[in-house]
mmCIF file with all atom_site columns, C-alpha atoms and ligand atoms in Angstrom:
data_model
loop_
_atom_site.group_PDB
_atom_site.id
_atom_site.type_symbol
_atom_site.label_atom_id
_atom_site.label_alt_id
_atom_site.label_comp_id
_atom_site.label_asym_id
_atom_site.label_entity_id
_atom_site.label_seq_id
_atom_site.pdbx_PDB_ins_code
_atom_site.Cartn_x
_atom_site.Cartn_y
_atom_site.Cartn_z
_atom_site.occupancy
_atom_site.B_iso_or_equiv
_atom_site.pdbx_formal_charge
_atom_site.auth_seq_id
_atom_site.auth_comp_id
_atom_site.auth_asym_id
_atom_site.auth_atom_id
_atom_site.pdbx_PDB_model_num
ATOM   1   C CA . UNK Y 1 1   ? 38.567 -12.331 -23.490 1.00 91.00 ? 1   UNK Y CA 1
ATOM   2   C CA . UNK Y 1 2   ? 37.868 -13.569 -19.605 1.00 95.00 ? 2   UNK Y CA 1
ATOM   3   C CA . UNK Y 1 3   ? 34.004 -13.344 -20.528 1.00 95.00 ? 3   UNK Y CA 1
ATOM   4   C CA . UNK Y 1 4   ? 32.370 -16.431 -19.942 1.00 94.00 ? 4   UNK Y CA 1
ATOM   5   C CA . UNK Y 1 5   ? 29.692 -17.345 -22.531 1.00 89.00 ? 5   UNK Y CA 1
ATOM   6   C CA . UNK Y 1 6   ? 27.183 -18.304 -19.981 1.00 94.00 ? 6   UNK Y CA 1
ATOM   7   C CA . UNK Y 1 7   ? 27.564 -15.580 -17.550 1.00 98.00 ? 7   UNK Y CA 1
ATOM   8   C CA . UNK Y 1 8   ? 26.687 -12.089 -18.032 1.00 98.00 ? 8   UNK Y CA 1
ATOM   9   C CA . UNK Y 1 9   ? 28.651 -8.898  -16.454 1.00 98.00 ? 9   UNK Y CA 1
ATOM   10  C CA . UNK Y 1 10  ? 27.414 -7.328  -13.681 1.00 98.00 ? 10  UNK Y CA 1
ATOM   11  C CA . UNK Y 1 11  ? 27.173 -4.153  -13.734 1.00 99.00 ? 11  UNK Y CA 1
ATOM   12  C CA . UNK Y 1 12  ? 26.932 -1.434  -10.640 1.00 99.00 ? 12  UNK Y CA 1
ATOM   13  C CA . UNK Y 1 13  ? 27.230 2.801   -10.140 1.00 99.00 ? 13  UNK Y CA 1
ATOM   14  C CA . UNK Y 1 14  ? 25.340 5.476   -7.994  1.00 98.00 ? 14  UNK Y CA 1
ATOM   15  C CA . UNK Y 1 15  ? 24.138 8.951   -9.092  1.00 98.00 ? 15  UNK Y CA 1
ATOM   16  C CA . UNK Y 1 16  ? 27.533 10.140  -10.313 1.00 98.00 ? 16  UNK Y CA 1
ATOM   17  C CA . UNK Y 1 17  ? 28.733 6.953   -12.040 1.00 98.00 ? 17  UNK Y CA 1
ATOM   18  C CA . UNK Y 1 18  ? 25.414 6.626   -14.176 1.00 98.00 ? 18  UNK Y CA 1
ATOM   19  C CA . UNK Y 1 19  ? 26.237 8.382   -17.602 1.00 98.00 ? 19  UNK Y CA 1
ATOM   20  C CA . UNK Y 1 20  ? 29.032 6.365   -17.681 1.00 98.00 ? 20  UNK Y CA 1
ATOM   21  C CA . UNK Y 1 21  ? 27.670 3.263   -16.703 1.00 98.00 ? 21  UNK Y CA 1
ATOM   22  C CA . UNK Y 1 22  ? 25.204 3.943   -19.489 1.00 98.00 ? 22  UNK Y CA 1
ATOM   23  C CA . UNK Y 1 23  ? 28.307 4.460   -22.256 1.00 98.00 ? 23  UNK Y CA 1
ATOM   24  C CA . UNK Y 1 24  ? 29.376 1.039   -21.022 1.00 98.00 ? 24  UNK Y CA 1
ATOM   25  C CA . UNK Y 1 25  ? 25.793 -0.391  -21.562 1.00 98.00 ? 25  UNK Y CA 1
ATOM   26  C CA . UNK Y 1 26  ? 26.115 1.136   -25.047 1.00 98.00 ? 26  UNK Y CA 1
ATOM   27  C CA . UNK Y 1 27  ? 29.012 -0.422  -25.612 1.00 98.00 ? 27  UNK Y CA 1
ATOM   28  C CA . UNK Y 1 28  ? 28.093 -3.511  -24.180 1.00 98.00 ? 28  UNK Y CA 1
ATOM   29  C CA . UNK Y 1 29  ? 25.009 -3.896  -26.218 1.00 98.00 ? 29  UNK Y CA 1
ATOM   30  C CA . UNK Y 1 30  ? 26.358 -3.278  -29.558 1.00 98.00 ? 30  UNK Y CA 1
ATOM   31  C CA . UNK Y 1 31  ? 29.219 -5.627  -28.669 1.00 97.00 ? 31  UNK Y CA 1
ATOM   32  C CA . UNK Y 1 32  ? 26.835 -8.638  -27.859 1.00 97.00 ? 32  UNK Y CA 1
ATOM   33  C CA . UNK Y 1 33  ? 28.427 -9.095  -24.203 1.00 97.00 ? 33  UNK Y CA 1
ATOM   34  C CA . UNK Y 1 34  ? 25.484 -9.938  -22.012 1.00 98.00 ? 34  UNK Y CA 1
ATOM   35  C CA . UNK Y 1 35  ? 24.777 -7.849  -18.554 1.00 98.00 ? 35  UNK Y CA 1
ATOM   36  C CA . UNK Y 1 36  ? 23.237 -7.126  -15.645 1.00 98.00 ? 36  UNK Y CA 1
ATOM   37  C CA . UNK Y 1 37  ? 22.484 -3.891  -13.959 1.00 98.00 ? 37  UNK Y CA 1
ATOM   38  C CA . UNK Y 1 38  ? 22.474 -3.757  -10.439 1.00 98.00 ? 38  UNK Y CA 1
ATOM   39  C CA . UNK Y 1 39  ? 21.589 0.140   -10.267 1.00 98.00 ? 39  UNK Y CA 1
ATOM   40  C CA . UNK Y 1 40  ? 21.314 2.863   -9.731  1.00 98.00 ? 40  UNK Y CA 1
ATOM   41  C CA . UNK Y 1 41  ? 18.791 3.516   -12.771 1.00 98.00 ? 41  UNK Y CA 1
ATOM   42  C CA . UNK Y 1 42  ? 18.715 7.319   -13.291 1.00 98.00 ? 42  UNK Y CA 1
ATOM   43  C CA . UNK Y 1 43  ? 21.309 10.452  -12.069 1.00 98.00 ? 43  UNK Y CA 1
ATOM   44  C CA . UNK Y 1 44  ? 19.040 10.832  -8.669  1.00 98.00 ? 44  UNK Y CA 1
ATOM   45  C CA . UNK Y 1 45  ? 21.380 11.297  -5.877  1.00 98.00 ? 45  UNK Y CA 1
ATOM   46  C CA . UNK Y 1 46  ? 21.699 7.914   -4.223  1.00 98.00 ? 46  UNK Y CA 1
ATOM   47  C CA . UNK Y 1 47  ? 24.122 5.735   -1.577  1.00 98.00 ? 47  UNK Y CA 1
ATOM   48  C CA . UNK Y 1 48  ? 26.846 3.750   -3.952  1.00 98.00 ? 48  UNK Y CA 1
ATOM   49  C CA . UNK Y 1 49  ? 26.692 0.695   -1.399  1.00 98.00 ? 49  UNK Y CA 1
ATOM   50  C CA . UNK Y 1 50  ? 23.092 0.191   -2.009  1.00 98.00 ? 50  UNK Y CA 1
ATOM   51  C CA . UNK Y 1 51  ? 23.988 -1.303  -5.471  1.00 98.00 ? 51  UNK Y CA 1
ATOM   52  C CA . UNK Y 1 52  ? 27.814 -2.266  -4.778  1.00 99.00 ? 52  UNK Y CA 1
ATOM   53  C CA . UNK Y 1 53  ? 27.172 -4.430  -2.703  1.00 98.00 ? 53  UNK Y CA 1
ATOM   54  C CA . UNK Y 1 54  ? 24.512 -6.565  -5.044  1.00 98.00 ? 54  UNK Y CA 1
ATOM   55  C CA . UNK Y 1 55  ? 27.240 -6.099  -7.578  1.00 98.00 ? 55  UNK Y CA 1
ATOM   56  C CA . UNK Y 1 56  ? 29.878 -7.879  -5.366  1.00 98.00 ? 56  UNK Y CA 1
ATOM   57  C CA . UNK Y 1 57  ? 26.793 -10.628 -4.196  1.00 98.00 ? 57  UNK Y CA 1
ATOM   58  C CA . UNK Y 1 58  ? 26.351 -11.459 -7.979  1.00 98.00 ? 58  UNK Y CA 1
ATOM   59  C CA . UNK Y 1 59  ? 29.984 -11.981 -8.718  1.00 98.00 ? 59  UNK Y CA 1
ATOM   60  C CA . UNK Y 1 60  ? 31.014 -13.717 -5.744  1.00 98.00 ? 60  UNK Y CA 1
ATOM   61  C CA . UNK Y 1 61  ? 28.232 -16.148 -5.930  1.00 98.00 ? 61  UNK Y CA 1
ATOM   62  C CA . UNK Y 1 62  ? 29.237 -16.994 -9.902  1.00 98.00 ? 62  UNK Y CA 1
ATOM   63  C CA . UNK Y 1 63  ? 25.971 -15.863 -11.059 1.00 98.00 ? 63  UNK Y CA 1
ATOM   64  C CA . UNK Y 1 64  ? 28.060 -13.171 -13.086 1.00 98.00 ? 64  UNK Y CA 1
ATOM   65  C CA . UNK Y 1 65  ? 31.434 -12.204 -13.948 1.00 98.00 ? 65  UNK Y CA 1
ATOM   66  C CA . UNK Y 1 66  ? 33.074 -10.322 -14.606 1.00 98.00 ? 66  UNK Y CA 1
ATOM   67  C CA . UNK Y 1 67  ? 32.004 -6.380  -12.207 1.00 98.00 ? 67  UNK Y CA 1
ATOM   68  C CA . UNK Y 1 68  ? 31.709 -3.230  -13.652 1.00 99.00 ? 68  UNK Y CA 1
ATOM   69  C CA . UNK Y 1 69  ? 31.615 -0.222  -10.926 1.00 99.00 ? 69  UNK Y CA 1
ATOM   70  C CA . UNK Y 1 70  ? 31.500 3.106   -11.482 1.00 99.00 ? 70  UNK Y CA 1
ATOM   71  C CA . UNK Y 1 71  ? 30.956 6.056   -8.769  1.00 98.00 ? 71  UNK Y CA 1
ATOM   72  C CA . UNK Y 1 72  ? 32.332 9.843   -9.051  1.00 98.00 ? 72  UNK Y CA 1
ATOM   73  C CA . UNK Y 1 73  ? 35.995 8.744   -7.925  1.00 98.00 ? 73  UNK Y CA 1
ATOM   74  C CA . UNK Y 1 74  ? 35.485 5.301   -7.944  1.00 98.00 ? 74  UNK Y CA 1
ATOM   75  C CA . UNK Y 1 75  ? 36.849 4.998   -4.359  1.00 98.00 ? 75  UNK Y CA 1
ATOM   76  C CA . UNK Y 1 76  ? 33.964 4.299   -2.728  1.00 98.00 ? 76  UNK Y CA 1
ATOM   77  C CA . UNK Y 1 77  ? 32.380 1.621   -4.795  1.00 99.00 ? 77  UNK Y CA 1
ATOM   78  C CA . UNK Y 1 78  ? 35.834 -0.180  -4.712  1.00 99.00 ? 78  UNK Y CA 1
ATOM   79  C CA . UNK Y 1 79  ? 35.703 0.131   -1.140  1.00 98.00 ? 79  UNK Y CA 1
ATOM   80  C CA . UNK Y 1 80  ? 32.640 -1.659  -0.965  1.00 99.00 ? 80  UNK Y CA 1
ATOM   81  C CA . UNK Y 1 81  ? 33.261 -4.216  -3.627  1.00 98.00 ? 81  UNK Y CA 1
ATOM   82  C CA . UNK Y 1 82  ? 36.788 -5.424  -1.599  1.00 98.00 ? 82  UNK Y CA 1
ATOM   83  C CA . UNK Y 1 83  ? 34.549 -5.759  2.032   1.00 98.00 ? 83  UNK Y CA 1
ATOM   84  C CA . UNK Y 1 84  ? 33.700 -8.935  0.460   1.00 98.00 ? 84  UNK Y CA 1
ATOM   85  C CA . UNK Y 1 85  ? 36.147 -12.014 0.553   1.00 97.00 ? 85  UNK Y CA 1
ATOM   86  C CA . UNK Y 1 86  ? 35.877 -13.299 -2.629  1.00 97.00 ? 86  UNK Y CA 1
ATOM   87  C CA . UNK Y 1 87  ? 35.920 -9.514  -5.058  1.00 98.00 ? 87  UNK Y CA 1
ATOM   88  C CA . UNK Y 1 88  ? 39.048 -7.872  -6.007  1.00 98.00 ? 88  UNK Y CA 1
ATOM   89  C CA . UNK Y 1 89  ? 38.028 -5.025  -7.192  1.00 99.00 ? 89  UNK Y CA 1
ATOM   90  C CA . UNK Y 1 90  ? 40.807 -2.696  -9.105  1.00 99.00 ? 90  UNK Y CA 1
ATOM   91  C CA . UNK Y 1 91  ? 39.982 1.120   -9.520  1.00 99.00 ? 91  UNK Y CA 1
ATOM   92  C CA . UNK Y 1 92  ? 41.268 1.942   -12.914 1.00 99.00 ? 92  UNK Y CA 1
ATOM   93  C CA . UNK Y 1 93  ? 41.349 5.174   -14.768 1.00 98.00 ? 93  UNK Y CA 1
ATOM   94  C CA . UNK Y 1 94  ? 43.340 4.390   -17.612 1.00 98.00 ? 94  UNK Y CA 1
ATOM   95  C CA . UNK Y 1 95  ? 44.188 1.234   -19.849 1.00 98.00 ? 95  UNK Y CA 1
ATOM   96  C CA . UNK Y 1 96  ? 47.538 0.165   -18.501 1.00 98.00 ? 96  UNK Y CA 1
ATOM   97  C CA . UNK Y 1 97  ? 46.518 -0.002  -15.214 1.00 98.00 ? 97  UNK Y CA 1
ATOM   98  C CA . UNK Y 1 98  ? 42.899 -2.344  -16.293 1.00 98.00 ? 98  UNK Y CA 1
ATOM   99  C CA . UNK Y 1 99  ? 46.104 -4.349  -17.852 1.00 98.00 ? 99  UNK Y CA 1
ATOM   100 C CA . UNK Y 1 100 ? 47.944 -4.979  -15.071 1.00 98.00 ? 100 UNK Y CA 1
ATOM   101 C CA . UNK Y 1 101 ? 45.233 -5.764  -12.608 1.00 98.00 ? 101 UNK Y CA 1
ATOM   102 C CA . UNK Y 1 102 ? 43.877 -8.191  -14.733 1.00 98.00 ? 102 UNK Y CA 1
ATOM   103 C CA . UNK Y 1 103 ? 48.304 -9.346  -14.774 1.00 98.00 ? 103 UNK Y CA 1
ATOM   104 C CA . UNK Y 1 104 ? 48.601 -9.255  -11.947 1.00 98.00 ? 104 UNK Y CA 1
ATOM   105 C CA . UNK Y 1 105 ? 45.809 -9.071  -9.285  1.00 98.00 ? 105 UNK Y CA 1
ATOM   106 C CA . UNK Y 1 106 ? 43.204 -11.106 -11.118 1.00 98.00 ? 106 UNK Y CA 1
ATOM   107 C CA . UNK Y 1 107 ? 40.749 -8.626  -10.721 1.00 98.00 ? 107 UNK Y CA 1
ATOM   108 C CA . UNK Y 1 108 ? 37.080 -9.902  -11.015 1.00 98.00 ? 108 UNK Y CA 1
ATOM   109 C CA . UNK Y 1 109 ? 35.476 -6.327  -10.552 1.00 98.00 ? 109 UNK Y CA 1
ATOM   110 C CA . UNK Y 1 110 ? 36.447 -3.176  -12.732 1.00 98.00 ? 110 UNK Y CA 1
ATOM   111 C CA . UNK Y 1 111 ? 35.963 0.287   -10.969 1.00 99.00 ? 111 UNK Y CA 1
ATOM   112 C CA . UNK Y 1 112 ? 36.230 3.551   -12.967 1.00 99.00 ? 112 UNK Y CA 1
ATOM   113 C CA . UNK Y 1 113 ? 35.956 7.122   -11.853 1.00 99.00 ? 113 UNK Y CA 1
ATOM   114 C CA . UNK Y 1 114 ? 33.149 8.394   -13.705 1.00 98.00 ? 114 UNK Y CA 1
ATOM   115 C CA . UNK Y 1 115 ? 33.774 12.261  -12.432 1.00 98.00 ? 115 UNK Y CA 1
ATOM   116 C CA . UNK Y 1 116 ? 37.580 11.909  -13.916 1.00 98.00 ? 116 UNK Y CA 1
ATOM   117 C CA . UNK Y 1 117 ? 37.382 10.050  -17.334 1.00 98.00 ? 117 UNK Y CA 1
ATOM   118 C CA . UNK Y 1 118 ? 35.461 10.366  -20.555 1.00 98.00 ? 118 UNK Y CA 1
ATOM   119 C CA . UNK Y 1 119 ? 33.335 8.260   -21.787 1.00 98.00 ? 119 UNK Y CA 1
ATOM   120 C CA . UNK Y 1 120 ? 35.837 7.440   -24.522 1.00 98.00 ? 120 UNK Y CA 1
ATOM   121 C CA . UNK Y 1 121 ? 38.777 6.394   -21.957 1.00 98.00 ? 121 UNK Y CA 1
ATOM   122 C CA . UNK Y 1 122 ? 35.988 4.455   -20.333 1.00 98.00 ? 122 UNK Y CA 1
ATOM   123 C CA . UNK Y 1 123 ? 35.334 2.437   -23.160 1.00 98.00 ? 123 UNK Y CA 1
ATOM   124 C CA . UNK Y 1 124 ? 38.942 2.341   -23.503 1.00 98.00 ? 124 UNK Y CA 1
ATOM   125 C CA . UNK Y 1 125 ? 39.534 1.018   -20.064 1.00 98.00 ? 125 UNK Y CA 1
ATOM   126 C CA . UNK Y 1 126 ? 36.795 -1.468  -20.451 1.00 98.00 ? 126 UNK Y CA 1
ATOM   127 C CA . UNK Y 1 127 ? 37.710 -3.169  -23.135 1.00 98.00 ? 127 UNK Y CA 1
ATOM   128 C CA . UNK Y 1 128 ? 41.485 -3.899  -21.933 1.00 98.00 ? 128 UNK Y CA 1
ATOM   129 C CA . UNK Y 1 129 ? 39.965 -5.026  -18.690 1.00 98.00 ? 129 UNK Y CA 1
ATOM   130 C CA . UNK Y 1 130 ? 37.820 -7.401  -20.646 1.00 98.00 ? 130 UNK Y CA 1
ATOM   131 C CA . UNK Y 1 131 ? 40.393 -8.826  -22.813 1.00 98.00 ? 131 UNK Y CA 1
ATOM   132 C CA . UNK Y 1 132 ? 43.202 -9.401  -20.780 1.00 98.00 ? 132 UNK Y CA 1
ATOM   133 C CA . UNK Y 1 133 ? 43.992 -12.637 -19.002 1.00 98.00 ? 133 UNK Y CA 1
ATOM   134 C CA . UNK Y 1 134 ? 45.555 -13.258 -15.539 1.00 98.00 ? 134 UNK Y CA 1
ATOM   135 C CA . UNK Y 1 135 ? 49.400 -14.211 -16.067 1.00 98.00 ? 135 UNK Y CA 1
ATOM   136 C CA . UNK Y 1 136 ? 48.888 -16.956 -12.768 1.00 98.00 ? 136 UNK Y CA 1
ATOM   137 C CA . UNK Y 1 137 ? 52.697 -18.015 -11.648 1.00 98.00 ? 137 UNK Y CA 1
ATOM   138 C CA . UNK Y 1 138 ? 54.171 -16.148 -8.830  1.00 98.00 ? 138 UNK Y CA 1
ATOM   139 C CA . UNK Y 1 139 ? 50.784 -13.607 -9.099  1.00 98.00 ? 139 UNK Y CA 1
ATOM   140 C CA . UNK Y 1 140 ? 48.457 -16.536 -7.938  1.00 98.00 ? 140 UNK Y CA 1
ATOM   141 C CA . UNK Y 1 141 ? 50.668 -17.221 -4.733  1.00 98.00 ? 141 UNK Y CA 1
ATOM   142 C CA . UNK Y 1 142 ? 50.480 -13.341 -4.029  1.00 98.00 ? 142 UNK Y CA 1
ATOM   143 C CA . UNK Y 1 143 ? 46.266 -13.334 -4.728  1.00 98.00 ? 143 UNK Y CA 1
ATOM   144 C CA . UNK Y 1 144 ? 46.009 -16.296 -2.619  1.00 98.00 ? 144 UNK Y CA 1
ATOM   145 C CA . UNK Y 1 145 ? 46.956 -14.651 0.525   1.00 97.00 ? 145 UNK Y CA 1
ATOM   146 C CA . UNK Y 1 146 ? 44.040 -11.263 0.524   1.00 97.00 ? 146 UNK Y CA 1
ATOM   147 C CA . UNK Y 1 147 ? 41.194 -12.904 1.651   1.00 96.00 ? 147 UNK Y CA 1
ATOM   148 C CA . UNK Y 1 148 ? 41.214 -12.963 5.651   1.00 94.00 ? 148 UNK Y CA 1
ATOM   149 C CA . UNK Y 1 149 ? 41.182 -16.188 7.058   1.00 80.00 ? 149 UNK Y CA 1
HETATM 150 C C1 . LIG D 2 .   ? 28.937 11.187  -4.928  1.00 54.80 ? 1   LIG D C1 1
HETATM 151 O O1 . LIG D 2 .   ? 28.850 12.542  -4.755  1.00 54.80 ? 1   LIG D O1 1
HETATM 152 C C2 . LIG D 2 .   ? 30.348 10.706  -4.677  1.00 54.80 ? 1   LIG D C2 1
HETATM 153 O O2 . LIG D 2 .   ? 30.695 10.876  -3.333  1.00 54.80 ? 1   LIG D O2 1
HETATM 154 C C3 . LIG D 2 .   ? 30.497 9.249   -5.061  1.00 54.80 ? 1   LIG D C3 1
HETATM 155 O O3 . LIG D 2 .   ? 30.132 9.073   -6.390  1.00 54.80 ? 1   LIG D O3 1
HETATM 156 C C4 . LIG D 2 .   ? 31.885 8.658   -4.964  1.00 54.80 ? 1   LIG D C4 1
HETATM 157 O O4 . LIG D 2 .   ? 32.827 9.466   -5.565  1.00 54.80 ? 1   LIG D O4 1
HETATM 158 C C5 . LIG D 2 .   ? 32.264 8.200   -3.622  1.00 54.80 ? 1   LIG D C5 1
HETATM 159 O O5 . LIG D 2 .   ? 33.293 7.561   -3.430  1.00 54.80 ? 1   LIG D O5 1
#
C-alpha cells in the first residue's frame, strides 16, 4: 500500500467525473482509507480546473497523498494536475496501466475517465493504483528529469 497513515487521499472530479468519484468514496469509506474531497459536490455542470487544481495544491504541499481525479475522459483533469511541478498525474483506464505508473512513473495523482469505465473497473483501477509501489532504480533517474528547471 503507498497510503500513508497520517495523510488522507485527495480526492478531485467535475460534473462528469462525480458518480464515479462517489463509487470511489464508497469504496474508500468502507475500506477505512481516509480522504478529502476537493469537489465538485453534485453532477451540476462545472469547470474541472476549479477543483484540479486544489487537488494538485493538496498533494504537492504533503497535506495529502496520494490524488484521485476523475473528469469525463480524464484528459483534462490530468492536464491540469501535471501544470504543477511537483504532480505526476497518470490517466488510467484499466489496472495494468495504474500498475505501471505507479512502476514506473511514480505517479502521486490517479486520473480515470469516468465517461469510459464502470464503476466496477474503477474500483478495480483504484485499488492497483493504491497498492502498488514505485520499483525506484533506473525509473527514479528517468522521474527526476520532468519537472522544468
Ligand atoms: C465535460 O463535459 C468534459 O469535457 C470533461 O469532463 C472532461 O472530459 C474534459 O477533459
Amino acid at each position: 500500500m503507498i497510503l500513508k497513515a497520517d495523510k488522507p487521499v485527495a480526492l478531485c472530479s467535475d460534473h462528469a467525473g462525480y458518480a464515479t468519484k462517489q463509487a470511489v468514496i464508497a469504496y474508500l469509506e468502507q475500506a477505512g482509507i481516509a480522504y478529502k474531497d476537493f469537489g465538485t459536490y453534485s453532477e451540476e455542470s462545472c469547470d474541472y480546473p476549479d477543483f484540479a487544481h486544489k487537488c494538485a495544491e493538496a498533494v504537492e504541499s504533503g497535506e495529502c497523498y496520494p490524488g484521485i481525479g476523475i473528469c469525463g475522459t480524464g484528459e483534462g483533469v490530468c492536464m491540469t494536475l501535471n501544470k504543477h511541478q511537483g504532480i505526476r498525474a497518470g490517466l488510467c483506464w484499466k489496472p495494468e496501466i495504474a500498475a505501471l505508473t505507479r512502476e514506473h512513473n511514480d505517479a502521486n495523482v490517479l486520473v480515470m475517465p469516468g465517461r469510459f469505465i464502470s464503476n466496477e473497473e474503477a474500483l478495480e483501477i483504484t485499488k492497483t493504483f493504491l497498492s502498488t509501489e514505485f520499483a525506484g532504480g533506473r525509473h527514479q533517474r528517468r522521474i527526476d528529469k520532468i519537472p522544468l528547471k
